[in-house]
mmCIF file of C-alpha atoms in Angstrom:
data_model
loop_
_atom_site.group_PDB
_atom_site.id
_atom_site.type_symbol
_atom_site.label_atom_id
_atom_site.label_comp_id
_atom_site.label_asym_id
_atom_site.label_seq_id
_atom_site.Cartn_x
_atom_site.Cartn_y
_atom_site.Cartn_z
ATOM 1 C CA MET A 188 -6.854 37.570 -17.429
ATOM 2 C CA ARG A 189 -7.719 33.880 -16.947
ATOM 3 C CA GLN A 190 -10.160 34.789 -14.178
ATOM 4 C CA LEU A 191 -11.802 37.369 -16.467
ATOM 5 C CA ILE A 192 -12.210 34.795 -19.225
ATOM 6 C CA ALA A 193 -13.778 32.340 -16.767
ATOM 7 C CA THR A 194 -16.178 35.028 -15.540
ATOM 8 C CA ILE A 195 -17.228 35.947 -19.068
ATOM 9 C CA ALA A 196 -17.842 32.281 -19.836
ATOM 10 C CA LEU A 197 -20.097 31.953 -16.815
ATOM 11 C CA VAL A 198 -22.236 34.856 -17.970
ATOM 12 C CA CYS A 199 -22.942 32.938 -21.170
ATOM 13 C CA LEU A 200 -24.414 29.945 -19.330
ATOM 14 C CA PRO A 201 -27.938 28.963 -20.365
ATOM 15 C CA LEU A 202 -29.306 28.731 -16.827
ATOM 16 C CA THR A 203 -32.300 26.583 -17.748
ATOM 17 C CA GLY A 204 -31.468 23.063 -16.638
ATOM 18 C CA ALA A 205 -28.241 23.955 -14.850
ATOM 19 C CA ALA A 206 -29.656 23.331 -11.384
ATOM 20 C CA GLN A 207 -31.204 20.055 -12.497
ATOM 21 C CA THR A 208 -27.894 18.899 -13.983
ATOM 22 C CA VAL A 209 -26.048 19.684 -10.757
ATOM 23 C CA ASP A 210 -28.707 17.838 -8.774
ATOM 24 C CA ILE A 211 -28.346 14.738 -10.945
ATOM 25 C CA VAL A 212 -24.547 14.743 -10.730
ATOM 26 C CA VAL A 213 -24.656 15.037 -6.947
ATOM 27 C CA ALA A 214 -27.298 12.322 -6.520
ATOM 28 C CA GLN A 215 -26.061 9.840 -9.109
ATOM 29 C CA HIS A 216 -22.304 10.428 -9.339
ATOM 30 C CA ILE A 217 -20.832 12.175 -6.310
ATOM 31 C CA LEU A 218 -22.726 10.845 -3.286
ATOM 32 C CA PRO A 219 -22.765 7.180 -4.400
ATOM 33 C CA GLY A 220 -19.060 7.397 -5.182
ATOM 34 C CA PHE A 221 -18.046 8.698 -1.772
ATOM 35 C CA ASP A 222 -20.457 6.351 -0.007
ATOM 36 C CA ARG A 223 -18.766 3.469 -1.799
ATOM 37 C CA LEU A 224 -15.316 4.749 -0.825
ATOM 38 C CA ALA A 225 -16.297 5.003 2.836
ATOM 39 C CA GLN A 226 -17.886 1.551 2.878
ATOM 40 C CA ARG A 227 -15.001 -0.205 1.150
ATOM 41 C CA SER A 228 -12.410 1.611 3.256
ATOM 42 C CA ALA A 229 -14.224 0.466 6.391
ATOM 43 C CA VAL A 230 -14.012 -3.113 5.102
ATOM 44 C CA LEU A 231 -10.280 -2.621 4.497
ATOM 45 C CA ALA A 232 -9.784 -1.485 8.094
ATOM 46 C CA GLU A 233 -11.870 -4.351 9.453
ATOM 47 C CA THR A 234 -9.979 -6.888 7.352
ATOM 48 C CA ALA A 235 -6.591 -5.521 8.392
ATOM 49 C CA ALA A 236 -7.623 -5.683 12.056
ATOM 50 C CA THR A 237 -8.025 -9.443 11.814
ATOM 51 C CA ASP A 238 -5.452 -10.337 9.139
ATOM 52 C CA CYS A 239 -2.462 -8.029 8.688
ATOM 53 C CA SER A 240 -0.181 -10.320 6.683
ATOM 54 C CA PRO A 241 1.015 -8.608 3.488
ATOM 55 C CA THR A 242 0.341 -11.798 1.533
ATOM 56 C CA SER A 243 -3.207 -12.180 2.883
ATOM 57 C CA ALA A 244 -5.628 -12.691 -0.013
ATOM 58 C CA PRO A 245 -8.603 -11.126 1.842
ATOM 59 C CA LEU A 246 -6.512 -8.099 2.854
ATOM 60 C CA ARG A 247 -5.209 -7.547 -0.649
ATOM 61 C CA ALA A 248 -8.728 -7.926 -2.072
ATOM 62 C CA ALA A 249 -10.052 -5.345 0.398
ATOM 63 C CA TYR A 250 -7.176 -3.029 -0.518
ATOM 64 C CA HIS A 251 -7.967 -3.306 -4.236
ATOM 65 C CA ASP A 252 -11.698 -2.736 -3.681
ATOM 66 C CA ALA A 253 -11.109 0.372 -1.571
ATOM 67 C CA PHE A 254 -8.447 1.722 -3.933
ATOM 68 C CA ASP A 255 -10.807 1.205 -6.881
ATOM 69 C CA ALA A 256 -13.409 3.286 -5.067
ATOM 70 C CA TRP A 257 -10.917 6.100 -4.503
ATOM 71 C CA VAL A 258 -9.780 6.205 -8.133
ATOM 72 C CA ALA A 259 -13.424 6.438 -9.215
ATOM 73 C CA VAL A 260 -13.859 9.701 -7.253
ATOM 74 C CA SER A 261 -10.293 11.002 -7.440
ATOM 75 C CA HIS A 262 -11.257 13.678 -9.964
ATOM 76 C CA LEU A 263 -13.612 15.311 -7.438
ATOM 77 C CA ARG A 264 -10.856 17.440 -5.939
ATOM 78 C CA PHE A 265 -12.927 20.143 -4.323
ATOM 79 C CA GLY A 266 -14.852 20.641 -1.117
ATOM 80 C CA PRO A 267 -14.490 17.829 1.463
ATOM 81 C CA THR A 268 -11.542 16.135 -0.248
ATOM 82 C CA GLU A 269 -9.516 19.326 0.049
ATOM 83 C CA VAL A 270 -10.196 19.910 3.760
ATOM 84 C CA ASP A 271 -7.047 19.115 5.763
ATOM 85 C CA ASP A 272 -5.397 17.795 2.568
ATOM 86 C CA ARG A 273 -7.613 14.702 2.730
ATOM 87 C CA ALA A 274 -7.137 13.844 -0.944
ATOM 88 C CA PHE A 275 -3.357 13.759 -0.452
ATOM 89 C CA ALA A 276 -3.756 11.833 2.796
ATOM 90 C CA LEU A 277 -5.582 9.178 0.789
ATOM 91 C CA ALA A 278 -3.402 9.304 -2.295
ATOM 92 C CA PHE A 279 0.033 10.909 -2.234
ATOM 93 C CA TRP A 280 1.224 10.427 -5.806
ATOM 94 C CA PRO A 281 3.260 11.262 -7.862
ATOM 95 C CA ASP A 282 6.030 10.822 -5.333
ATOM 96 C CA SER A 283 9.007 11.958 -7.397
ATOM 97 C CA ARG A 284 11.395 11.977 -4.427
ATOM 98 C CA GLY A 285 10.476 8.602 -2.985
ATOM 99 C CA ALA A 286 9.097 10.146 0.205
ATOM 100 C CA THR A 287 6.695 7.281 0.908
ATOM 101 C CA PRO A 288 9.237 4.438 1.207
ATOM 102 C CA LYS A 289 11.571 6.735 3.142
ATOM 103 C CA ALA A 290 8.880 7.663 5.649
ATOM 104 C CA LEU A 291 7.706 4.070 6.089
ATOM 105 C CA SER A 292 11.279 2.801 6.448
ATOM 106 C CA ALA A 293 11.961 5.333 9.198
ATOM 107 C CA LEU A 294 8.807 4.354 11.060
ATOM 108 C CA ILE A 295 9.619 0.655 10.902
ATOM 109 C CA ARG A 296 13.266 1.146 11.792
ATOM 110 C CA ASP A 297 12.432 3.248 14.849
ATOM 111 C CA GLU A 298 9.201 1.435 15.717
ATOM 112 C CA ASP A 299 7.683 4.870 16.139
ATOM 113 C CA ASP A 300 4.809 5.002 18.634
ATOM 114 C CA ILE A 301 2.773 7.193 16.284
ATOM 115 C CA ALA A 302 1.546 3.983 14.656
ATOM 116 C CA ALA A 303 -0.203 2.978 17.872
ATOM 117 C CA SER A 304 -3.509 4.567 16.815
ATOM 118 C CA ALA A 305 -5.207 6.017 13.780
ATOM 119 C CA ALA A 306 -5.966 9.202 15.707
ATOM 120 C CA ALA A 307 -2.274 9.828 16.341
ATOM 121 C CA TYR A 308 -1.343 8.727 12.832
ATOM 122 C CA ALA A 309 -3.513 11.490 11.369
ATOM 123 C CA ASP A 310 -0.658 13.856 12.257
ATOM 124 C CA MET A 311 1.825 11.781 10.278
ATOM 125 C CA SER A 312 3.279 13.063 7.003
ATOM 126 C CA ILE A 313 0.929 12.399 4.092
ATOM 127 C CA ALA A 314 3.771 10.467 2.433
ATOM 128 C CA ALA A 315 3.262 7.664 4.978
ATOM 129 C CA ARG A 316 -0.526 7.649 4.723
ATOM 130 C CA GLY A 317 -3.130 6.410 2.312
ATOM 131 C CA PHE A 318 -3.357 3.882 -0.461
ATOM 132 C CA TYR A 319 0.165 4.292 -1.812
ATOM 133 C CA ALA A 320 1.655 3.737 1.639
ATOM 134 C CA MET A 321 -0.534 0.641 1.953
ATOM 135 C CA GLU A 322 0.739 -0.575 -1.397
ATOM 136 C CA PHE A 323 4.325 -0.476 -0.104
ATOM 137 C CA LEU A 324 3.287 -2.271 3.082
ATOM 138 C CA LEU A 325 1.620 -5.054 1.102
ATOM 139 C CA TYR A 326 3.668 -5.346 -2.085
ATOM 140 C CA ASP A 327 7.152 -3.870 -1.753
ATOM 141 C CA ASP A 328 9.831 -6.525 -1.199
ATOM 142 C CA VAL A 329 12.010 -4.245 0.919
ATOM 143 C CA ILE A 330 9.323 -2.729 3.140
ATOM 144 C CA THR A 331 7.561 -6.054 3.752
ATOM 145 C CA SER A 332 10.771 -7.608 5.076
ATOM 146 C CA MET A 333 11.951 -4.735 7.269
ATOM 147 C CA GLY A 334 11.819 -4.678 11.068
ATOM 148 C CA SER A 335 9.593 -6.836 13.204
ATOM 149 C CA ASP A 336 6.473 -8.588 12.016
ATOM 150 C CA ALA A 337 4.564 -7.169 14.979
ATOM 151 C CA TYR A 338 5.335 -3.550 14.170
ATOM 152 C CA ARG A 339 4.635 -3.929 10.464
ATOM 153 C CA CYS A 340 1.320 -5.553 11.370
ATOM 154 C CA GLN A 341 0.464 -2.613 13.587
ATOM 155 C CA LEU A 342 1.425 -0.211 10.825
ATOM 156 C CA VAL A 343 -0.772 -1.991 8.272
ATOM 157 C CA GLN A 344 -3.705 -1.881 10.671
ATOM 158 C CA THR A 345 -3.194 1.780 11.519
ATOM 159 C CA VAL A 346 -2.762 2.931 7.909
ATOM 160 C CA ALA A 347 -5.943 1.039 6.987
ATOM 161 C CA ALA A 348 -7.828 2.585 9.911
ATOM 162 C CA ASP A 349 -6.546 6.032 8.940
ATOM 163 C CA ILE A 350 -7.741 5.528 5.351
ATOM 164 C CA ALA A 351 -11.163 4.510 6.663
ATOM 165 C CA ALA A 352 -11.333 7.544 8.971
ATOM 166 C CA VAL A 353 -10.442 9.985 6.189
ATOM 167 C CA ALA A 354 -12.874 8.374 3.741
ATOM 168 C CA ALA A 355 -15.639 8.493 6.350
ATOM 169 C CA ALA A 356 -14.944 12.165 7.077
ATOM 170 C CA VAL A 357 -15.160 13.056 3.376
ATOM 171 C CA ASP A 358 -18.382 11.080 2.979
ATOM 172 C CA ASP A 359 -19.908 12.659 6.076
ATOM 173 C CA ASP A 360 -19.087 16.161 4.879
ATOM 174 C CA TRP A 361 -20.687 15.530 1.506
ATOM 175 C CA ASN A 362 -23.834 14.105 3.045
ATOM 176 C CA ASP A 363 -24.075 16.553 5.925
ATOM 177 C CA GLY A 364 -23.765 19.870 4.179
ATOM 178 C CA TYR A 365 -21.457 20.201 1.196
ATOM 179 C CA ALA A 366 -23.922 18.684 -1.245
ATOM 180 C CA ASP A 367 -26.370 21.385 -0.238
ATOM 181 C CA ARG A 368 -23.792 24.036 -1.161
ATOM 182 C CA LEU A 369 -23.806 22.752 -4.714
ATOM 183 C CA LEU A 370 -27.568 22.344 -4.816
ATOM 184 C CA SER A 371 -28.519 25.748 -3.402
ATOM 185 C CA LEU A 372 -27.008 29.191 -3.625
ATOM 186 C CA SER A 373 -24.421 29.954 -0.951
ATOM 187 C CA ASP A 374 -21.224 31.853 -0.344
ATOM 188 C CA THR A 375 -19.362 28.934 -1.974
ATOM 189 C CA TYR A 376 -21.443 28.794 -5.171
ATOM 190 C CA ARG A 377 -23.354 32.010 -5.759
ATOM 191 C CA THR A 378 -25.087 30.766 -8.908
ATOM 192 C CA ASP A 379 -26.009 27.430 -10.451
ATOM 193 C CA ALA A 380 -23.500 28.314 -13.150
ATOM 194 C CA GLU A 381 -20.640 28.357 -10.657
ATOM 195 C CA ALA A 382 -21.642 24.943 -9.311
ATOM 196 C CA LEU A 383 -21.844 23.577 -12.850
ATOM 197 C CA GLN A 384 -18.423 25.011 -13.621
ATOM 198 C CA GLU A 385 -16.973 23.167 -10.608
ATOM 199 C CA LEU A 386 -18.238 19.899 -12.027
ATOM 200 C CA PHE A 387 -16.968 20.639 -15.509
ATOM 201 C CA LYS A 388 -13.587 21.524 -14.027
ATOM 202 C CA ALA A 389 -13.545 18.144 -12.262
ATOM 203 C CA LEU A 390 -14.119 16.444 -15.605
ATOM 204 C CA THR A 391 -11.378 18.301 -17.456
ATOM 205 C CA ALA A 392 -8.879 18.048 -14.596
ATOM 206 C CA GLY A 393 -9.522 14.318 -14.323
ATOM 207 C CA LEU A 394 -8.868 13.854 -18.036
ATOM 208 C CA GLN A 395 -5.731 15.977 -17.797
ATOM 209 C CA PHE A 396 -4.367 13.942 -14.894
ATOM 210 C CA THR A 397 -5.026 10.669 -16.690
ATOM 211 C CA SER A 398 -3.326 11.834 -19.877
ATOM 212 C CA GLU A 399 -0.386 13.776 -18.522
ATOM 213 C CA THR A 400 0.346 11.853 -15.319
ATOM 214 C CA ARG A 401 -1.117 8.350 -15.307
ATOM 215 C CA LEU A 402 -0.041 7.824 -18.926
ATOM 216 C CA GLY A 403 2.531 10.563 -19.403
ATOM 217 C CA ARG A 404 4.816 9.663 -16.505
ATOM 218 C CA PRO A 405 5.586 6.104 -17.618
ATOM 219 C CA LEU A 406 5.752 7.169 -21.256
ATOM 220 C CA GLY A 407 8.439 9.757 -20.514
ATOM 221 C CA THR A 408 10.023 10.486 -23.876
ATOM 222 C CA PHE A 409 10.781 8.200 -26.796
ATOM 223 C CA ASP A 410 14.491 8.325 -25.963
ATOM 224 C CA LYS A 411 13.926 8.013 -22.237
ATOM 225 C CA PRO A 412 10.787 6.063 -21.290
ATOM 226 C CA ARG A 413 10.028 5.768 -17.561
ATOM 227 C CA PRO A 414 8.137 2.496 -16.923
ATOM 228 C CA LEU A 415 9.121 2.502 -13.242
ATOM 229 C CA ARG A 416 7.156 5.740 -12.816
ATOM 230 C CA ALA A 417 3.864 4.011 -13.555
ATOM 231 C CA GLU A 418 1.228 4.516 -10.895
ATOM 232 C CA ALA A 419 0.763 1.694 -8.359
ATOM 233 C CA ARG A 420 2.941 -0.642 -10.410
ATOM 234 C CA ARG A 421 3.873 -2.819 -7.400
ATOM 235 C CA SER A 422 0.281 -3.957 -7.090
ATOM 236 C CA GLU A 423 -0.111 -4.011 -10.892
ATOM 237 C CA ARG A 424 -2.811 -1.350 -10.902
ATOM 238 C CA SER A 425 -1.411 1.132 -13.450
ATOM 239 C CA THR A 426 -3.668 0.279 -16.393
ATOM 240 C CA ARG A 427 -6.530 -0.459 -14.003
ATOM 241 C CA HIS A 428 -6.435 3.126 -12.733
ATOM 242 C CA VAL A 429 -6.762 4.552 -16.236
ATOM 243 C CA LEU A 430 -9.677 2.216 -16.935
ATOM 244 C CA ILE A 431 -11.509 3.075 -13.701
ATOM 245 C CA SER A 432 -10.874 6.783 -14.080
ATOM 246 C CA LEU A 433 -12.096 6.931 -17.674
ATOM 247 C CA THR A 434 -15.182 4.889 -16.819
ATOM 248 C CA SER A 435 -16.060 7.226 -13.958
ATOM 249 C CA LEU A 436 -15.317 10.348 -15.999
ATOM 250 C CA ARG A 437 -17.534 8.954 -18.763
ATOM 251 C CA ASP A 438 -20.346 8.748 -16.238
ATOM 252 C CA LEU A 439 -19.796 12.362 -15.176
ATOM 253 C CA ALA A 440 -19.547 13.510 -18.798
ATOM 254 C CA GLY A 441 -22.795 11.712 -19.579
ATOM 255 C CA HIS A 442 -24.652 13.656 -16.907
ATOM 256 C CA LEU A 443 -23.134 16.956 -18.004
ATOM 257 C CA SER A 444 -23.702 16.400 -21.736
ATOM 258 C CA GLU A 445 -27.018 14.549 -21.579
ATOM 259 C CA ASN A 446 -25.295 11.494 -23.058
ATOM 260 C CA ASP A 447 -23.869 13.329 -26.050
ATOM 261 C CA PRO A 448 -23.052 10.635 -28.628
ATOM 262 C CA GLU A 449 -19.874 12.303 -29.882
ATOM 263 C CA LEU A 450 -18.426 12.603 -26.391
ATOM 264 C CA PHE A 451 -19.534 9.091 -25.459
ATOM 265 C CA GLY A 452 -18.027 7.790 -28.675
ATOM 266 C CA ALA A 453 -14.667 9.346 -27.815
ATOM 267 C CA PHE A 454 -14.740 7.755 -24.352
ATOM 268 C CA ASP A 455 -15.703 4.391 -25.803
ATOM 269 C CA ARG A 456 -12.845 4.470 -28.294
ATOM 270 C CA ALA A 457 -10.337 5.209 -25.537
ATOM 271 C CA LEU A 458 -11.744 2.475 -23.300
ATOM 272 C CA ALA A 459 -11.739 -0.044 -26.142
ATOM 273 C CA LYS A 460 -8.080 0.623 -26.890
ATOM 274 C CA LEU A 461 -7.237 0.318 -23.207
ATOM 275 C CA GLN A 462 -9.081 -2.936 -22.678
ATOM 276 C CA VAL A 463 -7.045 -4.761 -25.323
ATOM 277 C CA LEU A 464 -3.745 -3.599 -23.836
ATOM 278 C CA ASN A 465 -2.203 -6.625 -22.159
ATOM 279 C CA ASP A 466 0.172 -4.616 -19.986
ATOM 280 C CA PRO A 467 -1.024 -3.915 -16.421
ATOM 281 C CA VAL A 468 1.945 -1.676 -15.513
ATOM 282 C CA PHE A 469 2.839 -0.067 -18.873
ATOM 283 C CA ALA A 470 6.107 -1.999 -18.869
ATOM 284 C CA GLY A 471 6.098 -2.013 -22.669
ATOM 285 C CA VAL A 472 6.697 1.723 -23.017
ATOM 286 C CA ASP A 473 10.408 1.050 -23.516
ATOM 287 C CA THR A 474 9.831 -0.955 -26.713
ATOM 288 C CA PRO A 475 8.629 0.881 -29.853
ATOM 289 C CA GLN A 476 5.629 -1.288 -30.780
ATOM 290 C CA SER A 477 4.241 -1.586 -27.252
ATOM 291 C CA ARG A 478 4.920 2.094 -26.612
ATOM 292 C CA LEU A 479 2.842 2.996 -29.650
ATOM 293 C CA HIS A 480 -0.204 1.298 -28.107
ATOM 294 C CA VAL A 481 0.100 3.429 -24.960
ATOM 295 C CA GLU A 482 0.635 6.597 -27.018
ATOM 296 C CA ILE A 483 -2.534 5.794 -28.985
ATOM 297 C CA ILE A 484 -4.466 5.490 -25.718
ATOM 298 C CA GLN A 485 -3.070 8.819 -24.546
ATOM 299 C CA GLN A 486 -4.090 10.437 -27.824
ATOM 300 C CA ALA A 487 -7.586 8.986 -27.454
ATOM 301 C CA VAL A 488 -7.837 10.583 -24.002
ATOM 302 C CA ASP A 489 -6.623 13.873 -25.446
ATOM 303 C CA ASP A 490 -9.345 13.631 -28.099
ATOM 304 C CA ILE A 491 -11.901 13.522 -25.288
ATOM 305 C CA ARG A 492 -10.280 16.577 -23.728
ATOM 306 C CA VAL A 493 -10.597 18.504 -26.985
ATOM 307 C CA ILE A 494 -14.284 17.674 -27.343
ATOM 308 C CA ALA A 495 -14.934 18.624 -23.729
ATOM 309 C CA ALA A 496 -13.076 21.931 -24.035
ATOM 310 C CA THR A 497 -14.304 23.015 -27.459
ATOM 311 C CA GLU A 498 -17.838 21.627 -27.540
ATOM 312 C CA LEU A 499 -19.173 20.624 -24.133
ATOM 313 C CA GLY A 500 -17.790 23.623 -22.243
ATOM 314 C CA PRO A 501 -19.175 26.237 -24.644
ATOM 315 C CA ARG A 502 -22.514 24.409 -24.800
ATOM 316 C CA LEU A 503 -22.750 24.506 -21.012
ATOM 317 C CA GLY A 504 -21.436 28.049 -21.002
ATOM 318 C CA VAL A 505 -18.585 27.235 -18.634
ATOM 319 C CA ALA A 506 -14.803 27.234 -18.709
ATOM 320 C CA SER A 507 -12.408 24.785 -17.120
ATOM 321 C CA GLY A 508 -11.058 27.496 -14.812
ATOM 322 C CA PHE A 509 -8.306 26.812 -12.318
ATOM 323 C CA ASN A 510 -7.527 23.340 -11.054
ATOM 324 C CA ALA A 511 -4.989 21.638 -8.832
ATOM 325 C CA LEU A 512 -2.874 20.748 -11.872
ATOM 326 C CA ASP A 513 -2.359 24.345 -12.986
ATOM 327 C CA GLY A 514 0.287 25.040 -10.379
ATOM 328 C CA ASP A 515 -1.419 28.326 -9.518
#
């Protein structure tokens, strides 16, 4: 039934301008975003190769820059990011069972030879790869004091090199073929409408993830808040991720809506509320007054979702369709 509804919605698409919109999104939003991720990830690997100390200011700065670049494209969960589970290899979170610290602890304890090269490490469990693994290696008090300094250094360097390799592969795929699939009819996207729907789905799924996961996990319930479930809290990036994500999604929404003032206004209200929140890790969710501020931000994000679903989608003639958050 859901597939039928999506198909009917596609038929309603006003095709005039659809191809041009897709072209603009690819040229101004997607390709620059993945180029930036590849470039900053390469800098992270280069920095780690010369300075692997977890307290290194240059290494931590390179980590933050590369992680920022990933968050800015993290809603684009289709095509090259889904090949070989690359998106999860870059960002395995939520990690409800604590698989990342367990995997890293085992590697350090055993001094596993798989950390000898990025090529070998590509076969490692995704729980021990990517930006969240790097966060543990740089910021977690337990992980950063385990085992030998030499092995942990090697692990930092290899995880950074693996991140750079995955980011480069995604960027290469976008530039060397996948962009053309969106821009011209193919077996992947048979009409401009289908390509436009993919982009709209990325917008709505990104908003959903920010509301329900980035904000919803630490909020928990009023009786049982979960501040320790905040994303990237060890490196104090939780609020930063919401800010970067909303800013990037605003850019995508602007291209899709031709800078619709109502949609832009909803984004701006959410961003304004977020920017005055002096709580980088949502630690205040366990106190009523501070929790209210986070709930207001979540509601502001949900307001954007409503406008996108009820106004932008019908105007474009597309439906959100299936996404990785549906569980289907």
